[in-house]
Structures are given as structure tokens and as C-alpha cells.
Short mmCIF file of C-alpha atoms in Angstrom, two decimals:
data_model
loop_
_atom_site.label_atom_id
_atom_site.label_comp_id
_atom_site.label_asym_id
_atom_site.label_seq_id
_atom_site.Cartn_x
_atom_site.Cartn_y
_atom_site.Cartn_z
CA MET K 213 102.43 122.31 94.58
CA VAL K 214 99.90 121.47 91.82
CA ASN K 215 100.20 118.54 89.64
CA LYS K 216 98.78 118.84 86.40
CA THR K 217 98.26 115.54 83.71
CA THR K 218 98.42 116.44 80.22
CA LYS K 219 97.34 114.41 77.57
CA ALA K 220 99.53 114.07 74.34
CA ARG K 221 97.84 115.48 71.53
CA LYS K 222 96.40 112.73 68.91
CA ARG K 223 97.40 113.38 65.52
CA PRO K 224 95.64 112.23 62.84
CA LEU K 225 96.40 109.40 60.61
CA SER K 226 95.85 111.41 57.25
CA SER K 227 98.16 113.76 58.50
CA THR K 228 100.86 110.67 59.29
CA ALA K 229 100.09 109.22 55.83
CA LYS K 230 100.65 112.65 54.26
CA ALA K 231 104.07 112.90 56.27
CA ILE K 232 105.11 109.15 55.12
CA THR K 233 104.00 110.01 51.38
CA ARG K 234 106.59 113.41 51.11
CA ALA K 235 109.13 111.47 52.86
CA GLN K 236 109.20 109.32 49.95
CA PRO K 237 111.51 110.19 47.13
CA SER K 238 110.25 110.82 43.77
CA VAL K 239 110.85 109.13 40.61
CA SER K 240 111.65 111.05 37.54
CA SER K 241 109.77 111.30 34.29
CA LYS K 242 112.85 109.72 32.71
CA VAL K 243 113.03 106.65 34.65
CA THR K 244 109.57 105.58 34.40
CA GLN K 245 109.69 106.14 30.86
CA GLY K 246 113.09 103.75 30.74
CA THR K 247 110.96 101.11 32.96
CA ILE K 248 108.12 101.29 30.56
CA SER K 249 110.65 100.91 27.07
CA THR K 250 112.24 98.14 29.06
CA TYR K 251 108.83 96.55 29.71
CA HIS K 252 107.96 96.28 25.95
CA THR K 253 111.39 95.24 24.93
CA LEU K 254 111.30 92.23 27.07
CA ILE K 255 107.62 91.71 25.84
CA LYS K 256 108.53 91.84 22.47
CA ARG K 257 111.75 89.18 23.10
CA ARG K 258 109.23 87.27 24.50
CA ALA K 259 107.07 87.13 21.38
CA GLN K 260 110.07 86.26 18.91
CA LEU K 261 111.41 83.43 21.09
CA GLU K 262 107.56 82.36 21.23
CA ARG K 263 107.75 82.27 17.47
CA ARG K 264 111.04 80.80 16.83
CA LEU K 265 109.72 77.83 19.43
CA ALA K 266 106.78 77.67 17.36
CA SER K 267 108.48 77.64 13.97
CA ALA K 268 111.26 75.20 15.11
CA GLU K 269 108.17 72.75 16.28
CA ALA K 270 106.26 73.35 12.80
CA ALA K 271 109.24 72.39 11.04
CA GLU K 272 109.76 69.49 12.65
CA LEU K 273 106.18 68.58 12.59
CA ASP K 274 106.20 69.31 8.86
CA ALA K 275 109.00 66.81 8.63
CA ILE K 276 107.30 64.39 10.18
CA GLN K 277 104.25 64.93 7.89
CA ARG K 278 106.60 64.15 4.76
CA ALA K 279 108.04 61.13 6.28
CA LEU K 280 104.53 59.84 6.89
CA ASP K 281 102.85 60.94 3.54
CA SER K 282 106.03 59.71 1.92
CA LYS K 283 105.46 56.09 3.77
CA ALA K 284 102.13 56.00 3.30
CA SER K 285 101.85 56.42 -0.33
CA GLN K 286 104.56 53.90 -1.07
CA LEU K 287 102.35 51.37 0.96
CA GLY K 288 99.48 52.35 -0.92
CA GLN K 289 101.32 51.29 -3.96
CA SER K 290 102.68 48.01 -2.30
CA SER K 291 101.62 44.69 -3.98
CA ALA K 292 100.00 44.06 -0.57
CA ARG K 293 97.46 46.88 -1.12
CA GLY K 294 96.37 46.00 -4.39
CA GLY K 295 99.85 47.58 -6.11
CA ASP K 296 100.36 50.22 -8.34
CA SER K 297 96.90 51.78 -9.13
CA SER K 298 98.09 53.47 -12.48
CA LYS K 299 97.96 49.62 -14.13
CA VAL K 300 94.31 49.51 -13.81
CA LEU K 301 93.69 53.32 -15.42
CA VAL K 302 95.97 52.69 -18.34
CA GLU K 303 93.69 49.31 -18.37
CA TRP K 304 90.29 51.15 -18.73
CA LEU K 305 91.80 53.94 -20.98
CA HIS K 306 92.74 50.84 -23.09
CA GLY K 307 89.23 49.74 -23.03
CA ALA K 308 87.84 52.77 -24.19
CA GLY K 309 90.13 52.90 -27.02
CA TYR K 310 92.80 55.12 -26.27
CA GLY K 311 96.67 54.12 -26.37
CA ARG K 312 96.29 50.73 -28.95
CA GLY K 313 98.03 50.84 -32.00
CA SER K 314 99.13 54.28 -32.55
CA GLU K 315 98.61 57.73 -31.72
CA ALA K 316 96.29 57.85 -34.52
CA SER K 317 93.60 55.64 -32.46
CA ILE K 318 93.86 58.31 -29.82
CA GLY K 319 90.10 60.02 -29.77
CA LYS K 320 88.41 57.29 -31.63
CA GLY K 321 87.61 55.33 -28.47
CA LYS K 322 83.90 54.37 -28.02
CA GLY K 323 81.61 55.69 -25.27
CA LYS K 324 81.99 58.95 -23.46
CA ALA K 325 85.94 58.81 -23.58
CA GLY K 326 85.35 58.96 -27.11
CA ASP K 327 83.88 62.38 -27.18
CA MET K 328 87.58 64.08 -26.72
CA GLU K 329 88.90 65.56 -29.59
CA GLN K 330 92.12 64.27 -29.62
CA SER K 331 92.94 63.14 -33.40
CA CYS K 332 96.70 63.33 -33.10
CA ASP K 333 97.43 64.52 -29.76
CA ARG K 334 98.27 63.20 -26.32
CA LEU K 335 96.08 62.98 -23.39
CA ARG K 336 96.81 65.86 -21.08
CA MET K 337 97.03 64.18 -17.46
CA LEU K 338 97.10 65.57 -13.96
CA GLU K 339 98.37 63.01 -11.47
CA ILE K 340 97.94 64.55 -7.85
CA GLY K 341 99.82 62.75 -4.97
CA ALA K 342 102.49 61.12 -7.50
CA VAL K 343 104.90 58.77 -5.92
CA SER K 344 106.91 57.49 -9.07
CA PRO K 345 107.67 59.88 -12.22
CA SER K 346 107.80 56.74 -14.13
CA ASN K 347 104.27 55.26 -13.52
CA TYR K 348 103.16 56.11 -17.25
CA ALA K 349 106.54 56.47 -18.68
CA ASN K 350 105.58 53.27 -21.18
CA CYS K 351 102.33 55.21 -22.24
CA SER K 352 104.35 58.49 -22.82
CA THR K 353 103.46 58.41 -26.80
CA TRP K 354 99.53 58.80 -26.09
CA ILE K 355 99.71 60.37 -22.26
CA GLU K 356 101.54 63.79 -21.15
CA ASN K 357 101.29 63.40 -17.82
CA HIS K 358 102.00 66.11 -15.29
CA PRO K 359 102.75 64.65 -12.06
CA ILE K 360 102.43 66.51 -8.83
CA ASP K 361 102.90 66.30 -4.96
CA VAL K 362 102.50 68.13 -1.87
CA HIS K 363 106.03 66.82 -0.77
CA SER K 364 107.70 65.68 -3.72
CA GLN K 365 109.97 62.64 -3.35
CA HIS K 366 111.67 63.06 -6.68
CA PRO K 367 112.87 66.19 -9.23
CA HIS K 368 110.79 65.21 -12.13
CA ILE K 369 107.85 64.81 -9.76
CA PHE K 370 106.39 69.12 -9.29
CA GLU K 371 105.98 69.97 -5.64
CA GLN K 372 102.72 71.74 -5.58
CA ASP K 373 99.69 71.99 -3.09
CA PHE K 374 96.77 70.90 -5.18
CA PHE K 375 94.83 73.25 -3.21
CA GLU K 376 96.64 76.34 -4.48
CA ARG K 377 97.01 75.23 -7.98
CA PRO K 378 95.58 78.31 -10.23
CA ILE K 379 92.40 77.57 -11.58
CA PRO K 380 92.51 77.06 -15.55
CA THR K 381 91.36 79.71 -17.75
CA LEU K 382 91.98 78.23 -21.29
CA GLU K 383 91.10 74.96 -22.25
CA ALA K 384 94.81 74.34 -23.37
CA GLU K 385 95.68 74.51 -19.34
CA GLN K 386 92.55 71.75 -18.48
CA PHE K 387 93.23 68.06 -18.42
CA ASP K 388 91.82 65.48 -20.27
CA VAL K 389 92.11 62.88 -17.33
CA ILE K 390 92.95 63.73 -13.70
CA SER K 391 94.55 60.77 -11.60
CA CYS K 392 93.76 61.13 -7.74
CA SER K 393 94.77 57.64 -6.05
CA LEU K 394 95.08 58.07 -2.24
CA VAL K 395 94.69 61.31 -2.11
CA LEU K 396 91.44 62.28 -0.79
CA ASN K 397 91.79 59.90 2.09
CA PHE K 398 94.65 62.24 3.37
CA VAL K 399 92.59 65.34 3.29
CA ASP K 400 91.14 65.72 7.24
CA ASP K 401 88.48 68.15 6.89
CA PRO K 402 85.32 66.63 4.87
CA GLN K 403 84.36 70.12 3.47
CA GLU K 404 88.16 70.16 1.99
CA ARG K 405 87.29 66.76 0.39
CA GLY K 406 84.19 68.22 -1.20
CA ARG K 407 86.13 71.28 -2.25
CA MET K 408 89.09 68.96 -3.26
CA LEU K 409 86.39 67.11 -5.71
CA SER K 410 85.06 70.59 -7.22
CA LEU K 411 88.26 71.66 -7.87
CA ILE K 412 89.47 68.79 -9.59
CA HIS K 413 85.94 69.14 -11.81
CA ARG K 414 87.11 72.83 -12.48
CA HIS K 415 90.41 71.65 -13.90
CA LEU K 416 88.83 69.33 -16.04
CA LYS K 417 87.92 70.04 -19.57
CA HIS K 418 84.39 70.77 -20.30
CA SER K 419 83.74 68.25 -22.78
CA ASN K 420 82.04 64.87 -21.73
CA GLY K 421 85.04 62.48 -22.29
CA SER K 422 87.17 64.03 -19.43
CA LEU K 423 87.68 61.56 -17.01
CA LEU K 424 88.56 61.44 -12.67
CA PHE K 425 90.37 58.49 -11.83
CA LEU K 426 89.75 58.32 -7.98
CA VAL K 427 90.98 55.90 -5.83
CA LEU K 428 90.18 55.19 -2.28
CA PRO K 429 90.83 52.61 0.57
CA LEU K 430 87.95 50.20 0.52
CA ALA K 431 87.46 50.55 4.33
CA CYS K 432 86.79 54.26 3.71
CA VAL K 433 83.08 53.19 2.15
CA THR K 434 82.75 49.98 3.84
CA ASN K 435 83.92 50.54 7.26
CA SER K 436 82.27 53.85 7.59
CA ARG K 437 79.25 55.42 9.34
CA TYR K 438 78.83 58.47 7.49
CA LEU K 439 79.74 56.95 3.64
CA THR K 440 78.64 53.95 2.04
CA VAL K 441 79.58 53.14 -2.06
CA SER K 442 76.11 54.28 -3.13
CA SER K 443 76.45 57.64 -1.08
CA LEU K 444 79.67 58.11 -2.78
CA ARG K 445 78.33 57.59 -6.08
CA ASP K 446 75.50 60.41 -5.29
CA LEU K 447 78.10 62.69 -4.10
CA MET K 448 80.17 62.13 -6.94
CA ASN K 449 77.15 63.07 -9.11
CA ALA K 450 76.13 66.12 -7.15
CA VAL K 451 79.99 67.58 -8.09
CA GLY K 452 79.50 66.78 -11.46
CA PHE K 453 80.76 63.03 -12.25
CA ASP K 454 79.05 60.11 -14.32
CA LEU K 455 80.34 56.62 -13.24
CA VAL K 456 81.86 54.82 -16.27
CA ASN K 457 84.00 52.05 -14.54
CA GLU K 458 84.42 50.72 -10.72
CA ARG K 459 86.49 48.24 -9.37
CA CYS K 460 86.71 46.95 -5.51
CA ARG K 461 89.13 44.44 -4.21
CA GLU K 462 89.22 43.21 -0.83
CA ARG K 463 91.92 44.53 1.54
CA GLY K 464 92.58 46.60 -1.13
CA LYS K 465 91.40 49.92 -2.78
CA GLU K 466 87.98 50.65 -4.65
CA ALA K 467 88.65 52.71 -8.10
CA ASP K 468 86.29 54.94 -9.87
CA HIS K 469 86.57 55.96 -13.04
#
């Protein structure tokens, strides 16, 4: 008897892999397309939810900003912070000859303010960041005030972002006086502050008598690494303004006219 030993024939790995591959069931193009569609639907749904969340957060932040702006403006006009700055503006306008006596006195003031040709008309004024619509109520015979605020707290104050206000194309749309009291310091970006001053200049009448009444917290120019009273004057001159009046109060505000 002859005994024989035989070796098992080895199958190449590639052959086994092919066999396994062929053993897997194929996925139809219909199922593949359905999976891709479901994936895109879920992605869109996720984006919608993220937008809704962002919108809700933005609305909440906007409400907080409204409350802070309102509170800050009210505190700014409190007696502890120097009181209502409109009284200073009226005082300075009186000193320039406006509002004394009858309306006929308008336009007969002395100095640069007297250059306004307003023989019988009221001074047209834009009040940016108005808190109360009655600040100039007692001057309604000689001041035509247009109060605006980005977050109006009163129905008689027009809600408007000054940066989005259209540039006047006619002189009748421009202003003799613009009041910007405790507004510029709330603009976060330095370039935007400069743009705001430039826009204010473009909203004023081209006559030499048009006026900007600017009020800032005194600390903005006395406790700043980048701004001083002198550099503020230079900045205003560069924009196109000449200083007429100035008043500083400790623990209060600085007003330029």
C-alpha cells in the first residue's frame, strides 16, 4: 500500500475578496438617491433650526439693547449727570439772537449764526437720539424740531437709524441745527463715529450759519488714551466744523456748538 500526502490548494486572497464582494447584495440607484435626498433634507432642516435659534437670540439681544439704550439716555439727562442738554442749546441760540421776542428776530442774530437767512421761518432742527419729544416744546414758535431715535420710546419720536437716513438732495430737506447729545459715544466703531460726523455735516444746510450741537461725556476726552479736547477740535475742523461755543462740567458732559 502506498501512502500519499497531498497539499491543499491555496486560494489567492484576491479570489476570496472577490467572492465576498459578489456575495454582498447590490444597492439600487433608487435607494441611493433616496438616502442622498434624506441627507440634504436633514441638512436644510438643521440650517433652519440654527437660523431660528440665531433669530431668537438676536431678538433677545435687541430687546436688551433697547432697554440699555433707553436707560442710558435717561440717566444721561438726569440732574446728577448735568441735566437736560437741550437747555444749553436753547441758551446758546438765545445768545446768538434766536428766539428772543417774536419770530421776526429769527435770522437777525449776530455772528456766524446770524448768517442764516430765516427772516420769518422757524429754525429747522434734527434731534438725533431724542428721549423726550417735549424738550423743545416751549420753543415751537421758532424751532421746528424733528426728533428721531434708533429705538424710539415715544410715538412722537420717529424711529430711525441715523446711518440709514437718506442724504438730503434739496435745501428744504436740510437742517439749520442738528442736536447730537450723548449719541456719538454709543457708536462702537471709531470709523463709524467719523462717518457719523461726516453724515451730520451733509445733513446741514450749506450756509455758514448751520450748527451742530454735540454733547459727549467729559470722560471721553479727559480720560481717553486716544482723544483729548484739543484733538477733538482738530477732528471737528477736519470734518468741516468751526467751534462757536464750548462748555465742560466736572462729572458731567462736554458740549460743543
